[in-house]
Amino acid sequence: MKRFFITLLALTAAVATMAQEARQIQVIGHRGGRYEFEENTLAAFKGSYEKGVRGYETDIRMTADGELVILHDASLKRMTDVDMDVEKSTRKEIKKVKTKQGNPILFVDELVDYFRGSDIAYIEWEMKSDNYSEEQLRVYCDKAYKIVMDGKPEGALYLFSSFDHRSLRIMKELHPDAVCMLITGEAMNEKTIETTKSLGLNRVACGVEG
């Protein structure tokens, strides 16, 4: 029995746009390309981009001072050996820490600036927001949308995803034009479809039993 994730993106319009611009997504760099490079670092995104990758997935968390950082885990320990809680630390504090391979911790505005004006086709920005209050989520979602979309290259698809129903609901409430996708470990079935539709979404990354 294997479970794997498939992404049902319903990208008709986006694919048409990319076809017109002679671009295709062939490979998605998960966390920037975590098996080839140190995950979620600028070095990973640069390395993948230089190898021709034009689609990416990454993760967004919020620091104690309201800055948005590119990190999968709530703690820096796995990446740096420093047991620092991201949500309880400031940008200045986090910037003092280097990864195990000597890379700086990457922030969302830095990644957005790197790809600004580039020919990338797609980034999935996963919102890591399970532990946030509703008030924190409103700040988080608003900042994420504004920072990310400010630097979106023309023709690219920037998509916000999450397991957290609340963040998806609030993102759509604050920014109805945001493209969002539900992530779930459930299989593709009627319940999954109805849950996705109830959130006002038409995209879901779901589990498949096989």
C-alpha atoms as a printed R data frame, in Angstrom:
    type eleno elety resid chain resno       x      y       z
1   ATOM     1    CA   MET     A     1   0.000  0.000   0.000
2   ATOM     2    CA   LYS     A     2   1.517  3.267  -1.024
3   ATOM     3    CA   ARG     A     3   0.339  6.784  -0.496
4   ATOM     4    CA   PHE     A     4   1.564  9.532  -2.711
5   ATOM     5    CA   PHE     A     5   0.507 13.047  -3.447
6   ATOM     6    CA   ILE     A     6  -0.918 14.148  -6.731
7   ATOM     7    CA   THR     A     7  -1.695 17.712  -7.584
8   ATOM     8    CA   LEU     A     8  -4.888 18.408  -9.471
9   ATOM     9    CA   LEU     A     9  -4.328 21.952 -10.558
10  ATOM    10    CA   ALA     A    10  -7.008 22.634 -13.174
11  ATOM    11    CA   LEU     A    11  -4.544 24.860 -14.951
12  ATOM    12    CA   THR     A    12  -6.370 25.319 -18.249
13  ATOM    13    CA   ALA     A    13  -5.893 29.083 -18.353
14  ATOM    14    CA   ALA     A    14  -2.359 28.973 -16.988
15  ATOM    15    CA   VAL     A    15  -1.313 26.230 -19.393
16  ATOM    16    CA   ALA     A    16  -2.745 28.205 -22.288
17  ATOM    17    CA   THR     A    17  -0.780 31.248 -21.181
18  ATOM    18    CA   MET     A    18   2.428 29.271 -20.785
19  ATOM    19    CA   ALA     A    19   1.917 27.594 -24.160
20  ATOM    20    CA   GLN     A    20   1.649 30.996 -25.780
21  ATOM    21    CA   GLU     A    21   4.940 31.928 -24.172
22  ATOM    22    CA   ALA     A    22   6.540 28.586 -25.149
23  ATOM    23    CA   ARG     A    23   7.047 27.569 -21.516
24  ATOM    24    CA   GLN     A    24   6.267 24.274 -19.836
25  ATOM    25    CA   ILE     A    25   6.564 22.966 -16.311
26  ATOM    26    CA   GLN     A    26   8.554 19.761 -16.606
27  ATOM    27    CA   VAL     A    27  10.040 19.443 -13.108
28  ATOM    28    CA   ILE     A    28   8.930 20.896  -9.756
29  ATOM    29    CA   GLY     A    29  11.734 21.669  -7.307
30  ATOM    30    CA   HIS     A    30  10.332 20.521  -3.943
31  ATOM    31    CA   ARG     A    31  11.618 22.963  -1.293
32  ATOM    32    CA   GLY     A    32  13.720 24.370  -4.099
33  ATOM    33    CA   GLY     A    33  15.239 20.970  -4.903
34  ATOM    34    CA   ARG     A    34  15.873 19.332  -1.541
35  ATOM    35    CA   TYR     A    35  17.513 16.157  -2.811
36  ATOM    36    CA   GLU     A    36  20.002 17.992  -4.992
37  ATOM    37    CA   PHE     A    37  20.678 20.992  -2.736
38  ATOM    38    CA   GLU     A    38  20.149 22.191   0.827
39  ATOM    39    CA   GLU     A    39  16.394 22.630   1.028
40  ATOM    40    CA   ASN     A    40  14.675 26.022   1.012
41  ATOM    41    CA   THR     A    41  17.930 27.965   0.665
42  ATOM    42    CA   LEU     A    42  18.649 30.511  -2.019
43  ATOM    43    CA   ALA     A    43  21.441 28.189  -3.138
44  ATOM    44    CA   ALA     A    44  18.825 25.501  -3.823
45  ATOM    45    CA   PHE     A    45  16.592 27.764  -5.880
46  ATOM    46    CA   LYS     A    46  19.545 29.208  -7.789
47  ATOM    47    CA   GLY     A    47  21.015 25.774  -8.422
48  ATOM    48    CA   SER     A    48  17.709 24.373  -9.663
49  ATOM    49    CA   TYR     A    49  17.032 27.420 -11.807
50  ATOM    50    CA   GLU     A    50  20.457 27.175 -13.432
51  ATOM    51    CA   LYS     A    51  19.682 23.547 -14.288
52  ATOM    52    CA   GLY     A    52  16.522 24.624 -16.102
53  ATOM    53    CA   VAL     A    53  13.878 24.077 -13.422
54  ATOM    54    CA   ARG     A    54  11.053 26.607 -13.763
55  ATOM    55    CA   GLY     A    55   8.566 25.317 -11.168
56  ATOM    56    CA   TYR     A    56   8.984 25.184  -7.381
57  ATOM    57    CA   GLU     A    57   7.312 24.358  -4.071
58  ATOM    58    CA   THR     A    58   8.321 26.061  -0.845
59  ATOM    59    CA   ASP     A    59   7.099 26.840   2.685
60  ATOM    60    CA   ILE     A    60   6.206 30.052   4.531
61  ATOM    61    CA   ARG     A    61   6.332 30.651   8.299
62  ATOM    62    CA   MET     A    62   6.054 33.881  10.281
63  ATOM    63    CA   THR     A    63   8.618 35.107  12.812
64  ATOM    64    CA   ALA     A    64   7.923 36.771  16.162
65  ATOM    65    CA   ASP     A    65   8.308 40.203  14.556
66  ATOM    66    CA   GLY     A    66   5.959 39.418  11.680
67  ATOM    67    CA   GLU     A    67   8.536 38.622   9.006
68  ATOM    68    CA   LEU     A    68   7.924 35.787   6.545
69  ATOM    69    CA   VAL     A    69  10.618 33.127   6.351
70  ATOM    70    CA   ILE     A    70  11.158 30.195   3.976
71  ATOM    71    CA   LEU     A    71  11.230 27.163   6.292
72  ATOM    72    CA   HIS     A    72   9.457 23.826   6.423
73  ATOM    73    CA   ASP     A    73   9.993 23.090  10.130
74  ATOM    74    CA   ALA     A    74   8.907 25.158  13.126
75  ATOM    75    CA   SER     A    75  12.421 24.810  14.549
76  ATOM    76    CA   LEU     A    76  15.809 25.527  12.996
77  ATOM    77    CA   LYS     A    77  17.344 22.433  14.609
78  ATOM    78    CA   ARG     A    78  17.214 20.050  11.632
79  ATOM    79    CA   MET     A    79  18.643 22.630   9.239
80  ATOM    80    CA   THR     A    80  21.195 24.256  11.547
81  ATOM    81    CA   ASP     A    81  21.688 22.217  14.747
82  ATOM    82    CA   VAL     A    82  20.506 25.342  16.612
83  ATOM    83    CA   ASP     A    83  17.271 24.582  18.474
84  ATOM    84    CA   MET     A    84  15.549 27.890  17.744
85  ATOM    85    CA   ASP     A    85  11.762 28.235  17.479
86  ATOM    86    CA   VAL     A    86  11.091 30.228  14.304
87  ATOM    87    CA   GLU     A    87   7.793 31.710  15.486
88  ATOM    88    CA   LYS     A    88   9.394 32.908  18.747
89  ATOM    89    CA   SER     A    89  12.452 34.467  17.098
90  ATOM    90    CA   THR     A    90  12.979 37.693  15.161
91  ATOM    91    CA   ARG     A    91  14.375 38.098  11.676
92  ATOM    92    CA   LYS     A    92  17.547 39.599  13.125
93  ATOM    93    CA   GLU     A    93  18.040 36.600  15.424
94  ATOM    94    CA   ILE     A    94  17.387 34.089  12.649
95  ATOM    95    CA   LYS     A    95  19.745 35.891  10.272
96  ATOM    96    CA   LYS     A    96  22.616 35.248  12.681
97  ATOM    97    CA   VAL     A    97  22.232 31.493  12.161
98  ATOM    98    CA   LYS     A    98  23.694 29.567   9.217
99  ATOM    99    CA   THR     A    99  22.570 26.191   7.911
100 ATOM   100    CA   LYS     A   100  24.738 23.097   8.224
101 ATOM   101    CA   GLN     A   101  26.190 23.864   4.799
102 ATOM   102    CA   GLY     A   102  26.802 27.512   5.628
103 ATOM   103    CA   ASN     A   103  23.811 29.041   3.857
104 ATOM   104    CA   PRO     A   104  21.821 31.914   5.368
105 ATOM   105    CA   ILE     A   105  18.187 31.308   6.266
106 ATOM   106    CA   LEU     A   106  16.073 32.564   3.372
107 ATOM   107    CA   PHE     A   107  13.192 35.022   3.770
108 ATOM   108    CA   VAL     A   108  10.199 35.345   1.454
109 ATOM   109    CA   ASP     A   109  11.049 38.831   0.215
110 ATOM   110    CA   GLU     A   110  14.528 37.617  -0.759
111 ATOM   111    CA   LEU     A   111  13.178 34.702  -2.782
112 ATOM   112    CA   VAL     A   112  10.563 36.911  -4.432
113 ATOM   113    CA   ASP     A   113  13.274 39.386  -5.410
114 ATOM   114    CA   TYR     A   114  15.450 36.617  -6.849
115 ATOM   115    CA   PHE     A   115  12.709 35.475  -9.227
116 ATOM   116    CA   ARG     A   116  11.361 38.949  -9.982
117 ATOM   117    CA   GLY     A   117  11.315 39.451 -13.752
118 ATOM   118    CA   SER     A   118  12.510 35.895 -14.441
119 ATOM   119    CA   ASP     A   119  11.013 33.305 -16.792
120 ATOM   120    CA   ILE     A   120   9.794 30.925 -14.081
121 ATOM   121    CA   ALA     A   121   6.371 29.375 -14.614
122 ATOM   122    CA   TYR     A   122   5.123 28.308 -11.183
123 ATOM   123    CA   ILE     A   123   5.670 28.502  -7.432
124 ATOM   124    CA   GLU     A   124   3.526 26.786  -4.826
125 ATOM   125    CA   TRP     A   125   3.818 28.720  -1.558
126 ATOM   126    CA   GLU     A   126   2.742 26.338   1.210
127 ATOM   127    CA   MET     A   127   1.359 28.176   4.220
128 ATOM   128    CA   LYS     A   128   2.645 26.562   7.430
129 ATOM   129    CA   SER     A   129   0.077 28.093   9.756
130 ATOM   130    CA   ASP     A   130  -1.474 25.382  11.943
131 ATOM   131    CA   ASN     A   131  -0.423 26.981  15.247
132 ATOM   132    CA   TYR     A   132  -1.502 30.540  14.450
133 ATOM   133    CA   SER     A   133  -4.489 32.299  15.977
134 ATOM   134    CA   GLU     A   134  -7.141 33.797  13.699
135 ATOM   135    CA   GLU     A   135  -5.657 37.240  14.351
136 ATOM   136    CA   GLN     A   136  -2.163 36.055  13.454
137 ATOM   137    CA   LEU     A   137  -3.506 34.329  10.352
138 ATOM   138    CA   ARG     A   138  -5.022 37.535   9.034
139 ATOM   139    CA   VAL     A   139  -1.672 39.300   9.335
140 ATOM   140    CA   TYR     A   140   0.173 36.293   7.907
141 ATOM   141    CA   CYS     A   141  -2.108 35.832   4.890
142 ATOM   142    CA   ASP     A   142  -2.209 39.521   4.043
143 ATOM   143    CA   LYS     A   143   1.576 39.853   4.198
144 ATOM   144    CA   ALA     A   144   2.155 36.648   2.255
145 ATOM   145    CA   TYR     A   145  -0.136 37.724  -0.560
146 ATOM   146    CA   LYS     A   146   1.236 41.249  -0.838
147 ATOM   147    CA   ILE     A   147   4.926 40.285  -0.728
148 ATOM   148    CA   VAL     A   148   4.602 37.292  -3.038
149 ATOM   149    CA   MET     A   149   2.322 38.851  -5.627
150 ATOM   150    CA   ASP     A   150   4.302 42.093  -5.760
151 ATOM   151    CA   GLY     A   151   7.169 40.221  -7.401
152 ATOM   152    CA   LYS     A   152   5.292 37.668  -9.521
153 ATOM   153    CA   PRO     A   153   6.757 37.502 -13.031
154 ATOM   154    CA   GLU     A   154   4.319 38.132 -15.863
155 ATOM   155    CA   GLY     A   155   2.692 34.889 -16.977
156 ATOM   156    CA   ALA     A   156   3.789 32.887 -13.927
157 ATOM   157    CA   LEU     A   157   1.354 31.126 -11.602
158 ATOM   158    CA   TYR     A   158   1.932 31.821  -7.910
159 ATOM   159    CA   LEU     A   159  -0.296 29.576  -5.826
160 ATOM   160    CA   PHE     A   160  -0.925 29.431  -2.057
161 ATOM   161    CA   SER     A   161  -1.496 25.977  -0.554
162 ATOM   162    CA   SER     A   162  -2.115 24.577   2.916
163 ATOM   163    CA   PHE     A   163  -3.411 21.713   5.036
164 ATOM   164    CA   ASP     A   164  -4.919 24.445   7.246
165 ATOM   165    CA   HIS     A   165  -8.468 25.232   6.137
166 ATOM   166    CA   ARG     A   166  -8.430 28.483   8.090
167 ATOM   167    CA   SER     A   167  -5.513 29.984   6.200
168 ATOM   168    CA   LEU     A   168  -7.104 29.125   2.857
169 ATOM   169    CA   ARG     A   169 -10.421 30.629   3.936
170 ATOM   170    CA   ILE     A   170  -8.807 33.812   5.241
171 ATOM   171    CA   MET     A   171  -6.556 34.181   2.197
172 ATOM   172    CA   LYS     A   172  -9.596 34.020  -0.107
173 ATOM   173    CA   GLU     A   173 -11.535 36.365   2.160
174 ATOM   174    CA   LEU     A   174  -8.786 38.997   2.167
175 ATOM   175    CA   HIS     A   175  -7.698 38.484  -1.435
176 ATOM   176    CA   PRO     A   176 -10.414 36.835  -3.556
177 ATOM   177    CA   ASP     A   177  -8.121 36.731  -6.595
178 ATOM   178    CA   ALA     A   178  -5.527 34.589  -4.786
179 ATOM   179    CA   VAL     A   179  -5.068 31.153  -6.365
180 ATOM   180    CA   CYS     A   180  -5.269 28.607  -3.539
181 ATOM   181    CA   MET     A   181  -5.021 24.832  -3.204
182 ATOM   182    CA   LEU     A   182  -6.049 22.490  -0.393
183 ATOM   183    CA   ILE     A   183  -3.519 19.849   0.680
184 ATOM   184    CA   THR     A   184  -4.936 16.731   2.320
185 ATOM   185    CA   GLY     A   185  -3.811 13.217   3.128
186 ATOM   186    CA   GLU     A   186  -7.279 11.959   2.237
187 ATOM   187    CA   ALA     A   187  -7.841 10.084  -1.012
188 ATOM   188    CA   MET     A   188  -9.612 11.685  -3.950
189 ATOM   189    CA   ASN     A   189 -13.241 10.955  -3.156
190 ATOM   190    CA   GLU     A   190 -16.564 12.731  -2.808
191 ATOM   191    CA   LYS     A   191 -15.703 14.013   0.674
192 ATOM   192    CA   THR     A   192 -12.412 15.515  -0.528
193 ATOM   193    CA   ILE     A   193 -14.149 17.151  -3.471
194 ATOM   194    CA   GLU     A   194 -16.890 18.605  -1.263
195 ATOM   195    CA   THR     A   195 -14.356 19.903   1.280
196 ATOM   196    CA   THR     A   196 -12.394 21.594  -1.487
197 ATOM   197    CA   LYS     A   197 -15.531 23.161  -2.951
198 ATOM   198    CA   SER     A   198 -16.726 24.309   0.488
199 ATOM   199    CA   LEU     A   199 -13.538 26.373   0.784
200 ATOM   200    CA   GLY     A   200 -14.284 28.001  -2.564
201 ATOM   201    CA   LEU     A   201 -11.377 26.197  -4.236
202 ATOM   202    CA   ASN     A   202 -10.997 24.108  -7.382
203 ATOM   203    CA   ARG     A   203  -7.505 22.769  -6.695
204 ATOM   204    CA   VAL     A   204  -6.493 19.973  -4.339
205 ATOM   205    CA   ALA     A   205  -3.360 17.947  -3.631
206 ATOM   206    CA   CYS     A   206  -4.596 14.674  -2.192
207 ATOM   207    CA   GLY     A   207  -3.506 11.233  -1.155
208 ATOM   208    CA   VAL     A   208  -4.082  8.235  -3.387
209 ATOM   209    CA   GLU     A   209  -4.231  4.643  -2.161
210 ATOM   210    CA   GLY     A   210  -2.770  2.095  -4.539
